[in-house]
Coordinates of C-alpha atoms in Angstrom, one line a residue:
Chain A
M1 CA 11.3 26.0 -62.3
L2 CA 13.7 29.0 -61.8
S3 CA 16.8 26.9 -61.3
Y4 CA 15.8 24.8 -64.3
A5 CA 15.4 28.0 -66.4
G6 CA 18.8 29.2 -65.1
K7 CA 20.6 26.0 -66.1
R8 CA 18.9 26.0 -69.4
L9 CA 19.9 29.6 -69.9
A10 CA 23.5 28.9 -69.1
Q11 CA 23.5 26.1 -71.6
L12 CA 22.0 28.4 -74.2
I13 CA 24.7 31.0 -73.6
V14 CA 27.4 28.3 -74.0
T15 CA 25.8 27.1 -77.2
M16 CA 25.5 30.6 -78.6
F17 CA 29.1 31.2 -77.8
G18 CA 30.0 28.1 -79.8
V19 CA 27.8 29.2 -82.7
V20 CA 29.5 32.6 -82.9
T21 CA 32.9 30.9 -82.8
L22 CA 31.9 28.5 -85.5
V23 CA 30.6 31.3 -87.7
F24 CA 33.7 33.3 -87.1
F25 CA 36.1 30.6 -88.1
S26 CA 34.0 29.2 -91.0
I27 CA 34.3 32.5 -92.8
R28 CA 38.0 32.3 -92.4
M29 CA 38.1 28.9 -93.9
I30 CA 37.2 30.2 -97.3
P31 CA 39.8 28.9 -99.8
G32 CA 42.3 31.7 -100.3
D33 CA 40.6 34.3 -98.1
A34 CA 37.4 36.2 -98.0
A35 CA 38.9 39.3 -99.5
S36 CA 40.3 37.6 -102.6
A37 CA 37.1 35.5 -103.0
M38 CA 35.0 38.7 -102.9
A39 CA 37.3 40.7 -105.1
G40 CA 37.4 38.0 -107.8
E41 CA 40.1 38.5 -110.4
N42 CA 39.5 42.2 -110.9
L43 CA 41.3 43.4 -107.8
S44 CA 45.0 43.0 -107.1
G45 CA 47.8 44.4 -105.0
A46 CA 46.8 47.6 -103.2
A47 CA 43.0 47.2 -103.8
L48 CA 43.1 43.7 -102.3
E49 CA 45.0 45.0 -99.3
E50 CA 42.4 47.7 -98.8
M51 CA 39.6 45.0 -99.0
R52 CA 41.5 43.0 -96.3
Q53 CA 41.6 46.1 -94.1
K54 CA 37.9 46.8 -94.6
L55 CA 37.1 43.2 -93.6
G56 CA 39.6 43.4 -90.7
L57 CA 41.5 40.5 -92.1
D58 CA 44.9 42.2 -91.6
A59 CA 44.8 42.0 -87.8
P60 CA 46.1 39.0 -85.9
L61 CA 43.6 36.2 -85.6
W62 CA 43.0 36.5 -81.8
R63 CA 42.4 40.2 -82.3
Q64 CA 39.8 39.6 -85.0
Y65 CA 38.1 37.0 -82.9
S66 CA 37.9 39.2 -79.8
D67 CA 36.7 42.1 -81.9
Y68 CA 34.0 40.0 -83.4
L69 CA 32.8 38.7 -80.0
L70 CA 32.5 42.2 -78.7
S71 CA 30.7 43.5 -81.8
V72 CA 28.1 40.6 -81.5
V73 CA 27.5 41.4 -77.8
R74 CA 27.0 45.1 -78.8
F75 CA 24.7 44.1 -81.6
D76 CA 27.0 46.1 -84.0
F77 CA 27.5 44.0 -87.0
G78 CA 29.4 46.5 -89.1
H79 CA 28.6 47.4 -92.6
T80 CA 27.9 45.5 -95.8
I81 CA 30.7 45.4 -98.3
T82 CA 28.8 46.1 -101.4
T83 CA 26.5 49.0 -100.2
S84 CA 28.2 50.0 -96.9
L85 CA 24.9 50.0 -95.1
P86 CA 24.8 49.1 -91.4
I87 CA 24.0 45.4 -91.2
A88 CA 22.1 45.5 -87.9
E89 CA 19.8 48.1 -89.3
L90 CA 19.1 46.1 -92.5
M91 CA 18.3 43.1 -90.4
L92 CA 16.0 44.9 -88.1
K93 CA 14.2 46.4 -91.1
A94 CA 13.7 43.0 -92.6
L95 CA 12.8 41.2 -89.4
P96 CA 9.1 42.2 -89.0
L97 CA 8.1 40.8 -92.3
T98 CA 9.8 37.5 -91.7
M99 CA 8.5 37.2 -88.2
M100 CA 5.0 38.1 -89.3
I101 CA 5.1 35.3 -91.9
A102 CA 6.5 32.8 -89.4
C103 CA 4.0 33.7 -86.7
M104 CA 1.0 33.7 -88.9
T105 CA 2.0 30.3 -90.2
V106 CA 2.3 28.9 -86.7
L107 CA -1.0 30.3 -85.7
I108 CA -2.8 28.9 -88.8
A109 CA -1.1 25.5 -88.3
V110 CA -2.1 25.2 -84.7
L111 CA -5.7 26.3 -85.4
L112 CA -6.1 23.8 -88.2
A113 CA -3.8 20.9 -87.4
I114 CA -4.8 20.2 -83.9
P115 CA -8.5 19.8 -84.6
L116 CA -7.7 17.8 -87.7
G117 CA -5.2 15.5 -86.1
T118 CA -7.6 15.0 -83.1
L119 CA -10.4 14.2 -85.5
A120 CA -8.2 11.6 -87.3
A121 CA -7.2 10.0 -84.0
F122 CA -10.8 9.9 -82.8
L123 CA -11.9 8.3 -86.0
A124 CA -9.1 5.7 -85.9
N125 CA -10.0 5.0 -82.3
K126 CA -13.6 4.4 -83.3
G127 CA -12.5 2.0 -86.0
R128 CA -13.5 4.2 -88.8
K129 CA -10.2 3.8 -90.7
A130 CA -11.2 5.3 -94.1
L131 CA -11.2 9.0 -93.2
D132 CA -8.2 8.5 -90.9
N133 CA -6.3 6.9 -93.7
I134 CA -7.2 9.8 -96.1
I135 CA -6.0 12.4 -93.6
T136 CA -2.8 10.4 -92.8
W137 CA -1.9 9.9 -96.5
A138 CA -2.7 13.5 -97.5
A139 CA -0.5 14.7 -94.6
M140 CA 2.4 12.6 -95.7
V141 CA 2.2 13.6 -99.4
V142 CA 1.8 17.3 -98.5
D143 CA 4.7 17.2 -96.1
L144 CA 7.1 15.9 -98.7
M145 CA 6.2 18.5 -101.3
P146 CA 9.2 20.8 -101.8
S147 CA 8.0 24.2 -100.6
F148 CA 9.3 26.1 -103.7
W149 CA 7.2 23.8 -105.9
T150 CA 4.1 24.3 -103.8
G151 CA 4.8 28.0 -103.9
L152 CA 5.0 28.1 -107.7
L153 CA 1.9 25.9 -108.1
L154 CA -0.1 28.3 -105.8
M155 CA 1.3 31.3 -107.6
L156 CA 0.3 29.8 -110.9
F157 CA -3.2 29.0 -109.9
L158 CA -4.1 31.7 -107.4
S159 CA -2.3 34.7 -108.7
L160 CA -1.6 34.2 -112.3
N161 CA -4.7 32.3 -113.4
L162 CA -7.4 33.3 -111.0
K163 CA -5.8 36.6 -110.1
L164 CA -6.9 36.3 -106.5
L165 CA -3.7 37.5 -104.9
P166 CA -0.9 39.7 -106.1
A167 CA 2.4 38.0 -106.7
S168 CA 4.5 41.2 -106.9
G169 CA 4.5 44.9 -105.8
D170 CA 6.2 46.9 -103.1
I171 CA 5.4 46.1 -99.5
S172 CA 5.1 48.8 -96.9
F173 CA 3.6 48.9 -93.5
G174 CA 1.7 52.0 -94.6
E175 CA -0.6 49.8 -96.6
P176 CA -1.5 46.9 -94.3
G177 CA -4.3 45.7 -96.6
F178 CA -2.0 45.2 -99.6
M179 CA 0.7 43.8 -97.4
L180 CA -1.5 41.1 -96.0
Q181 CA -2.5 40.2 -99.5
R182 CA 1.1 40.0 -100.5
I183 CA 2.1 37.8 -97.6
A184 CA -1.0 35.6 -97.8
L185 CA 0.6 33.3 -100.4
P186 CA 3.9 32.8 -98.6
V187 CA 2.0 32.0 -95.4
L188 CA -0.2 29.6 -97.2
V189 CA 2.7 27.7 -98.7
L190 CA 4.4 27.4 -95.3
A191 CA 1.2 26.6 -93.5
V192 CA 0.4 23.7 -95.8
S193 CA 3.4 21.7 -94.7
Q194 CA 3.2 22.8 -91.1
V195 CA -0.4 21.7 -90.9
A196 CA 0.6 18.3 -92.3
T197 CA 3.4 17.8 -89.9
L198 CA 1.5 18.9 -86.9
A199 CA -1.7 17.1 -87.7
R200 CA 0.2 13.8 -88.0
I201 CA 2.0 14.3 -84.7
T202 CA -1.3 15.3 -83.0
R203 CA -3.0 12.2 -84.4
T204 CA -0.3 9.9 -83.1
A205 CA -0.2 11.5 -79.7
V206 CA -3.9 11.6 -79.2
L207 CA -4.4 8.1 -80.5
E208 CA -1.9 6.8 -77.9
V209 CA -3.7 8.6 -75.1
L210 CA -7.1 7.4 -76.2
N211 CA -6.0 3.8 -75.4
E212 CA -5.2 4.7 -71.8
D213 CA -7.2 3.4 -68.9
Y214 CA -8.3 6.8 -67.6
I215 CA -10.0 7.5 -70.9
R216 CA -12.0 4.3 -70.5
T217 CA -12.8 5.5 -67.0
A218 CA -14.0 8.9 -68.2
R219 CA -16.2 7.2 -70.8
S220 CA -17.6 4.8 -68.2
L221 CA -18.5 7.8 -66.1
G222 CA -20.8 8.9 -69.0
M223 CA -18.8 11.8 -70.2
T224 CA -19.7 13.0 -73.7
E225 CA -17.2 12.1 -76.4
I226 CA -16.3 15.7 -77.0
L227 CA -15.4 16.2 -73.3
V228 CA -13.4 13.0 -73.3
V229 CA -11.4 13.9 -76.4
F230 CA -10.7 17.5 -75.7
R231 CA -10.5 17.7 -72.0
H232 CA -8.8 14.4 -71.2
A233 CA -7.1 13.1 -74.4
L234 CA -5.9 16.2 -76.1
K235 CA -4.7 17.8 -72.9
N236 CA -2.5 14.8 -72.1
A237 CA -1.3 14.6 -75.6
M238 CA -0.1 18.2 -75.6
L239 CA 3.6 17.5 -74.7
P240 CA 4.7 15.9 -78.0
I241 CA 2.6 18.5 -79.8
I242 CA 4.4 21.4 -78.1
T243 CA 7.8 19.9 -78.8
V244 CA 7.0 19.5 -82.5
I245 CA 5.7 23.1 -82.8
G246 CA 9.0 24.3 -81.3
L247 CA 11.1 22.0 -83.4
S248 CA 9.3 22.7 -86.6
F249 CA 10.1 26.4 -86.1
G250 CA 13.6 25.7 -87.5
H251 CA 12.0 24.2 -90.6
L252 CA 9.8 27.2 -90.8
L253 CA 12.7 29.6 -90.7
S254 CA 14.4 27.8 -93.6
G255 CA 11.0 27.8 -95.3
T256 CA 10.8 31.6 -95.1
V257 CA 14.1 31.9 -97.0
I258 CA 12.5 30.1 -99.9
V259 CA 9.1 31.7 -99.9
E260 CA 10.6 35.2 -99.6
F261 CA 12.8 34.3 -102.6
I262 CA 9.9 33.1 -104.7
F263 CA 7.5 35.9 -103.9
S264 CA 10.2 38.6 -103.7
I265 CA 9.4 39.7 -100.1
P266 CA 12.1 41.9 -98.6
G267 CA 12.6 39.8 -95.4
I268 CA 15.7 38.4 -93.8
G269 CA 15.9 35.4 -96.2
T270 CA 16.0 37.7 -99.2
L271 CA 18.9 39.5 -97.4
L272 CA 20.7 36.2 -97.0
V273 CA 20.4 35.1 -100.6
Y274 CA 21.4 38.6 -101.8
G275 CA 24.4 38.4 -99.5
I276 CA 25.5 35.1 -100.9
N277 CA 25.0 36.1 -104.5
S278 CA 27.0 39.3 -104.1
R279 CA 29.7 37.5 -102.0
D280 CA 29.1 39.9 -99.1
Y281 CA 30.5 37.6 -96.4
P282 CA 29.9 40.0 -93.4
L283 CA 26.3 40.2 -94.3
V284 CA 26.0 36.4 -94.8
Q285 CA 27.7 35.5 -91.5
N286 CA 25.6 37.8 -89.5
V287 CA 22.3 36.8 -91.0
I288 CA 23.1 33.1 -90.4
L289 CA 24.1 34.0 -86.9
F290 CA 20.8 35.8 -86.4
Y291 CA 18.8 32.8 -87.6
A292 CA 20.7 30.5 -85.3
F293 CA 20.0 33.0 -82.5
I294 CA 16.2 33.0 -83.2
F295 CA 16.2 29.2 -83.4
V296 CA 18.1 28.7 -80.2
V297 CA 15.8 31.1 -78.3
I298 CA 12.7 29.4 -79.7
N299 CA 14.0 26.1 -78.5
F300 CA 14.6 27.6 -75.1
I301 CA 11.0 28.9 -74.9
T302 CA 9.7 25.5 -76.0
D303 CA 11.6 23.8 -73.2
M304 CA 10.2 26.3 -70.7
V305 CA 6.7 25.8 -71.9
Y306 CA 7.3 22.0 -71.8
K307 CA 8.5 22.3 -68.2
K308 CA 5.5 24.4 -67.3
V309 CA 3.1 21.9 -68.8
D310 CA 4.8 18.9 -67.3
P311 CA 6.6 19.7 -64.1
R312 CA 8.1 16.1 -64.1
V313 CA 10.5 17.1 -66.8
Q314 CA 14.1 16.9 -65.5
F315 CA 17.1 18.8 -66.7
Chain B
M1 CA 7.4 11.9 -89.8
E2 CA 11.1 11.6 -89.4
Q3 CA 11.0 11.6 -85.6
E4 CA 8.1 9.1 -85.6
A5 CA 9.7 6.7 -87.9
I6 CA 13.1 6.7 -86.1
A7 CA 11.4 6.5 -82.8
G8 CA 9.5 3.5 -83.9
A9 CA 12.6 1.8 -85.1
V10 CA 14.3 2.7 -81.8
R11 CA 11.5 1.2 -79.8
Q12 CA 11.7 -2.0 -81.8
Q13 CA 15.5 -2.1 -81.6
A14 CA 15.3 -1.8 -77.8
S15 CA 13.1 -4.8 -77.6
T16 CA 15.1 -7.2 -79.8
R17 CA 17.2 -9.6 -77.8
G18 CA 19.9 -11.3 -79.8
S19 CA 23.4 -9.9 -80.1
K20 CA 24.0 -10.6 -83.7
P21 CA 21.0 -9.8 -86.0
R22 CA 22.3 -10.6 -89.5
I23 CA 20.4 -9.2 -92.4
P24 CA 18.7 -12.5 -93.5
L25 CA 18.6 -13.7 -97.0
P26 CA 14.8 -13.5 -97.2
F27 CA 15.3 -9.8 -96.4
L28 CA 15.1 -8.8 -100.1
R29 CA 12.1 -11.1 -100.7
F30 CA 10.4 -9.7 -97.7
L31 CA 11.1 -6.2 -98.9
Y32 CA 9.1 -7.0 -101.9
A33 CA 6.3 -8.7 -100.0
N34 CA 6.0 -5.7 -97.7
R35 CA 3.3 -3.3 -98.8
S36 CA 5.2 0.0 -98.3
A37 CA 8.4 -1.4 -99.7
R38 CA 6.6 -2.7 -102.8
W39 CA 5.2 0.8 -103.4
S40 CA 8.7 2.2 -103.2
V41 CA 10.0 -0.4 -105.6
I42 CA 7.1 0.3 -108.0
I43 CA 7.9 4.0 -108.1
L44 CA 11.7 3.9 -107.9
V45 CA 12.6 1.1 -110.3
P46 CA 11.0 2.7 -113.4
I47 CA 12.5 6.1 -112.5
L48 CA 15.9 4.5 -112.0
L49 CA 15.6 2.6 -115.3
L50 CA 14.6 5.6 -117.3
T51 CA 17.4 7.7 -115.7
F52 CA 20.1 5.3 -116.4
L53 CA 18.9 4.2 -119.8
A54 CA 18.3 7.8 -120.9
P55 CA 21.4 8.0 -123.1
M56 CA 20.2 5.0 -125.1
L57 CA 16.7 6.3 -125.5
P58 CA 15.7 8.4 -128.6
L59 CA 15.7 11.6 -126.6
Q60 CA 17.1 15.0 -127.3
S61 CA 20.3 15.5 -125.2
P62 CA 19.7 17.5 -122.0
L63 CA 22.0 20.3 -123.1
E64 CA 21.0 20.4 -126.8
S65 CA 18.9 23.5 -127.7
N66 CA 16.5 23.8 -130.6
I67 CA 15.3 27.4 -130.9
R68 CA 12.6 26.4 -133.4
A69 CA 10.9 24.2 -130.8
S70 CA 11.2 26.9 -128.1
M71 CA 8.6 26.6 -125.3
S72 CA 6.5 23.9 -126.9
S73 CA 3.9 22.3 -124.6
P74 CA 4.1 18.6 -123.6
S75 CA 3.5 16.3 -126.5
F76 CA 4.6 12.9 -127.7
S77 CA 7.9 14.3 -129.0
H78 CA 8.6 16.2 -125.8
F79 CA 6.8 14.5 -122.9
F80 CA 7.5 17.4 -120.5
G81 CA 7.6 20.1 -123.2
T82 CA 10.6 22.4 -123.9
D83 CA 12.0 25.5 -122.4
K84 CA 12.9 28.9 -123.8
L85 CA 16.0 27.5 -125.6
G86 CA 14.0 24.6 -126.9
R87 CA 15.8 22.1 -124.6
D88 CA 13.8 19.0 -123.9
I89 CA 12.5 19.2 -120.3
F90 CA 12.0 15.4 -120.0
S91 CA 15.6 14.6 -120.8
R92 CA 16.8 17.4 -118.6
T93 CA 14.6 16.1 -115.8
L94 CA 16.1 12.6 -116.2
A95 CA 19.6 14.1 -116.0
G96 CA 18.5 16.1 -113.0
I97 CA 17.2 13.0 -111.2
K98 CA 20.6 11.4 -111.7
V99 CA 22.3 14.3 -109.9
S100 CA 19.6 14.3 -107.2
L101 CA 19.9 10.6 -106.5
F102 CA 23.7 10.8 -106.5
V103 CA 23.5 13.7 -104.0
G104 CA 20.9 12.0 -101.9
F105 CA 22.6 8.6 -101.6
S106 CA 26.1 10.1 -101.1
V107 CA 24.9 12.3 -98.3
A108 CA 23.0 9.4 -96.6
L109 CA 26.1 7.2 -96.9
I110 CA 28.6 9.8 -95.6
A111 CA 26.3 10.8 -92.7
L112 CA 25.6 7.2 -91.9
I113 CA 29.3 6.2 -91.8
V114 CA 30.6 9.3 -90.0
G115 CA 27.6 9.5 -87.7
T116 CA 27.8 5.9 -86.7
A117 CA 31.5 6.0 -86.0
V118 CA 31.5 9.2 -84.0
G119 CA 28.2 8.4 -82.2
T120 CA 29.5 4.9 -81.2
V121 CA 32.7 6.4 -79.8
S122 CA 30.8 9.1 -78.0
G123 CA 28.2 6.8 -76.4
F124 CA 30.6 3.9 -75.7
F125 CA 33.4 5.9 -74.0
G126 CA 31.3 8.5 -72.4
K127 CA 32.9 11.0 -70.0
A128 CA 35.1 13.7 -71.5
V129 CA 35.0 12.3 -75.0
D130 CA 31.3 12.3 -74.9
R131 CA 31.0 15.8 -73.5
I132 CA 33.3 17.3 -76.1
I133 CA 31.6 15.5 -79.0
M134 CA 28.1 16.4 -77.8
G135 CA 29.1 20.0 -77.2
I136 CA 30.2 20.3 -80.9
V137 CA 27.0 18.5 -82.0
D138 CA 24.9 21.0 -80.0
I139 CA 26.5 23.9 -81.8
F140 CA 25.7 22.4 -85.2
L141 CA 22.2 21.6 -84.1
A142 CA 21.7 25.3 -83.3
F143 CA 21.2 25.9 -87.0
P144 CA 18.1 24.7 -88.9
S145 CA 19.5 22.2 -91.3
L146 CA 18.6 23.9 -94.6
L147 CA 20.2 27.2 -93.2
L148 CA 23.3 25.4 -92.2
A149 CA 23.6 23.9 -95.7
I150 CA 23.0 27.4 -97.2
G151 CA 25.7 28.9 -95.0
L152 CA 28.2 26.1 -95.9
V153 CA 27.5 26.4 -99.6
A154 CA 28.1 30.1 -99.3
I155 CA 31.6 29.3 -98.0
M156 CA 32.4 26.3 -100.2
G157 CA 30.9 27.6 -103.4
A158 CA 28.4 26.0 -105.8
G159 CA 28.7 22.7 -107.5
T160 CA 27.9 19.0 -106.8
L161 CA 30.7 18.2 -104.4
P162 CA 30.3 21.3 -102.1
V163 CA 26.5 20.6 -102.1
I164 CA 27.1 17.0 -100.9
C165 CA 29.6 18.1 -98.3
A166 CA 27.3 20.9 -97.0
I167 CA 24.2 18.7 -96.7
A168 CA 26.2 15.8 -95.1
M169 CA 27.7 18.2 -92.6
A170 CA 24.2 19.4 -91.7
D171 CA 23.1 15.7 -91.3
I172 CA 26.0 14.2 -89.5
P173 CA 25.2 15.7 -86.0
R174 CA 21.7 14.2 -86.2
F175 CA 23.2 10.8 -86.9
I176 CA 25.7 11.2 -84.1
R177 CA 22.9 12.0 -81.7
L178 CA 20.8 9.0 -82.8
Q179 CA 23.7 6.6 -82.7
R180 CA 24.8 7.8 -79.3
S181 CA 21.4 7.4 -77.8
L182 CA 21.1 3.9 -79.3
V183 CA 24.6 2.9 -77.9
L184 CA 23.7 4.3 -74.5
G185 CA 20.6 2.1 -74.5
L186 CA 22.6 -1.0 -75.4
K187 CA 25.6 -0.5 -73.1
S188 CA 23.8 -1.7 -70.0
R189 CA 22.3 -4.8 -71.7
T190 CA 23.1 -8.2 -70.4
F191 CA 24.8 -9.5 -73.5
I192 CA 27.2 -6.6 -73.5
D193 CA 28.0 -7.4 -69.8
A194 CA 28.5 -11.1 -70.8
A195 CA 30.9 -10.1 -73.5
R196 CA 32.8 -7.9 -71.1
T197 CA 33.0 -10.7 -68.5
V198 CA 34.9 -12.8 -71.1
Q199 CA 37.1 -9.9 -71.7
A200 CA 36.1 -9.0 -75.2
P201 CA 38.3 -6.2 -76.5
Q202 CA 36.5 -2.9 -76.8
L203 CA 36.9 -2.7 -80.6
W204 CA 35.3 -6.2 -80.8
L205 CA 32.5 -5.1 -78.5
M206 CA 31.7 -2.1 -80.6
S207 CA 32.0 -3.7 -84.0
R208 CA 30.4 -7.1 -83.2
H209 CA 27.9 -6.3 -80.5
I210 CA 27.0 -2.6 -80.5
V211 CA 26.9 -1.5 -84.1
P212 CA 25.1 -4.5 -85.6
N213 CA 22.3 -3.9 -83.1
T214 CA 21.9 -0.3 -84.2
I215 CA 21.6 -1.0 -87.9
A216 CA 17.8 -1.1 -88.1
P217 CA 17.1 2.5 -86.8
L218 CA 20.2 3.8 -88.7
L219 CA 19.0 2.4 -92.0
V220 CA 15.6 3.9 -91.5
A221 CA 17.2 7.3 -90.6
A222 CA 19.5 7.0 -93.7
S223 CA 16.7 6.5 -96.1
I224 CA 14.9 9.5 -94.7
A225 CA 18.1 11.4 -94.8
A226 CA 18.4 10.6 -98.5
A227 CA 14.9 11.9 -99.2
N228 CA 15.7 15.1 -97.2
A229 CA 19.0 15.6 -99.0
I230 CA 17.3 15.4 -102.3
L231 CA 14.8 18.1 -101.2
I232 CA 17.6 20.3 -99.8
E233 CA 19.7 19.9 -102.9
A234 CA 16.7 21.0 -105.0
S235 CA 16.0 23.9 -102.7
L236 CA 19.7 25.0 -102.8
S237 CA 19.7 24.8 -106.6
F238 CA 16.4 26.6 -106.8
L239 CA 17.9 29.5 -104.8
G240 CA 20.8 29.5 -107.3
L241 CA 23.3 28.3 -104.7
G242 CA 23.6 24.6 -105.4
I243 CA 24.1 23.1 -108.8
L244 CA 24.5 25.8 -111.4
P245 CA 23.1 25.8 -115.0
P246 CA 23.8 24.6 -117.6
E247 CA 24.2 21.4 -115.7
P248 CA 20.6 20.3 -115.1
S249 CA 19.3 19.7 -111.6
L250 CA 15.7 19.4 -110.6
G251 CA 16.0 22.6 -108.6
N252 CA 17.6 24.8 -111.3
I253 CA 15.2 23.5 -114.0
I254 CA 12.3 24.7 -111.8
K255 CA 14.0 28.0 -111.1
D256 CA 14.5 28.5 -114.9
G257 CA 10.8 27.9 -115.4
Q258 CA 9.7 30.4 -112.8
M259 CA 10.1 33.3 -115.2
Y260 CA 7.9 31.6 -117.7
L261 CA 5.3 30.3 -115.3
Q262 CA 2.3 31.7 -117.1
K263 CA 3.5 31.1 -120.6
A264 CA 5.0 27.7 -120.1
W265 CA 3.7 26.1 -116.9
W266 CA 5.2 22.7 -117.7
I267 CA 8.8 23.8 -117.1
S268 CA 8.5 24.3 -113.4
T269 CA 5.6 22.0 -112.4
L270 CA 6.4 18.7 -114.0
P271 CA 10.0 18.3 -112.6
G272 CA 8.7 19.2 -109.2
G273 CA 6.2 16.4 -109.4
V274 CA 9.1 14.0 -110.0
I275 CA 10.9 15.3 -106.8
L276 CA 7.7 14.6 -104.9
L277 CA 7.5 11.0 -106.3
I278 CA 11.1 10.2 -105.4
A279 CA 10.7 11.6 -101.9
I280 CA 7.5 9.6 -101.3
S281 CA 9.1 6.4 -102.6
L282 CA 12.1 6.9 -100.3
H283 CA 9.8 7.3 -97.3
F284 CA 8.0 4.1 -98.2
L285 CA 11.4 2.5 -98.5
S286 CA 12.2 3.6 -94.9
D287 CA 8.9 2.1 -93.7
G288 CA 9.7 -1.1 -95.6
I289 CA 13.2 -1.4 -94.1
R290 CA 11.9 -0.8 -90.6
E291 CA 9.4 -3.5 -90.9
A292 CA 11.8 -5.9 -92.7
L293 CA 14.4 -5.7 -90.0
D294 CA 11.9 -6.1 -87.2
P295 CA 10.6 -9.6 -87.0
R296 CA 7.6 -8.6 -84.8
A297 CA 6.3 -6.2 -87.4
R298 CA 5.9 -9.1 -89.9
K299 CA 2.3 -10.0 -90.1

């Protein structure tokens, strides 16, 4: 287990190194250069030179690269161009909201989707196709709904028409009640599609296991159906389910960008969109890097859990 | 869904035997006889017809504004209502669909071609080539695809062409991965060995024996990629990073409507329903293709 973790960790570091390199060079691929793209047509001559200096674009390329690597390791991402605020601080301030939305979504998805998917598989196994079909179909349609559209629909019905949840207002950790109300809608939007994905995977995985011989054996021993399904079938179907929970985290991270944008929640996604719109390249590159970092770490954790659940997994 | 569908196609591909599965003539007829494919045809064909015949229909042009008819609700003269400037949402939606489909199919085609070529080379030659290619692929896969597309659009700027490039770049690594695993599965098969024994050149092996046998799962993946690309393009445009107004795209129409959600619900909601319909039909199409190319799935 430890050597597996070590190998996987080494691979993670190599990948992260590649990611940092990619991000570094991609910003330097901007037609013209970042400084003139940011300055637009208003700046010229001396001011442009100053902007280059501010971005560190006047140093030789290898120097810029090594400086950048060092700054990433030190978690010092420099300052935004437009407001001169420290980027690391901005991201750390925005992080809790985004993570809270993501984690609550995963929790809800797991609590709802696994029983739902198991139920669908059980019904399909028993030959009761109708309900299984309804669940499968609903899951497919819901999964394909664009999240910004679902978000606007829920906003229209739940907050504008029924006035159940607020769609605007400042969020602070001082008022946890209001904060929860504010992030309820974003979580709901993301949870809807997560539940759909996860329920479908659970159904497939459990259904496959339900056809195994040992399930027949368990039944023939007179076990109750609940015990058969939950203790034997679901437990053995957990592997693909865990993988999908981990994989869908990337989808979830992208989703937070969109829901934060719709419901104006000051999370990392809002920071990203703001950065792009104000052409603040240092901000954009570091936020993207940060997302990639979270995603890679989550994948690593998924692999570790996977290995823990099934020791047969080979590197 | 994506993983499931592709995995299914891969499993079927692994069990087919011949070395030259041609797409048979009855393929198209079968596509119609197949239940999922028929659904996709029933949804897609009317949408396509409306979209491409739009200039000939008695509709207001998508860019023409008419302040007197500002924010009128859906009616027989404006099926989807009008927006603040009195532009007809239905004709804007049709124009948006054209952009969406163009983006979706371009991305699928680019990702399919590049992914197949690079993936085949990577899987077929192995060793150092494979290690370098897969190293690069892993770096790209460290980004969630929508975020990668957002980052690339931030660099390349807004507009149809950058959006297509950005989404395709995010999709290509996935296709390389898929194709490589398919090729690895085929490489040790007897018919490849047989071809090697008679000293078939490598290019011949790849183009005549390897690639044709990977077409089924690739086409399934491509139709799903088209659906995803349409969703991603809409998301980018919704965030104001993709296709910019006044050129209509489903995403930016919906974004425009967000401000007037309460006063004019139709601006945002109806075009979103259209995106959903297109995505569903493309998924049916992928099911249909998978079943059509796999003789065993024909009942």
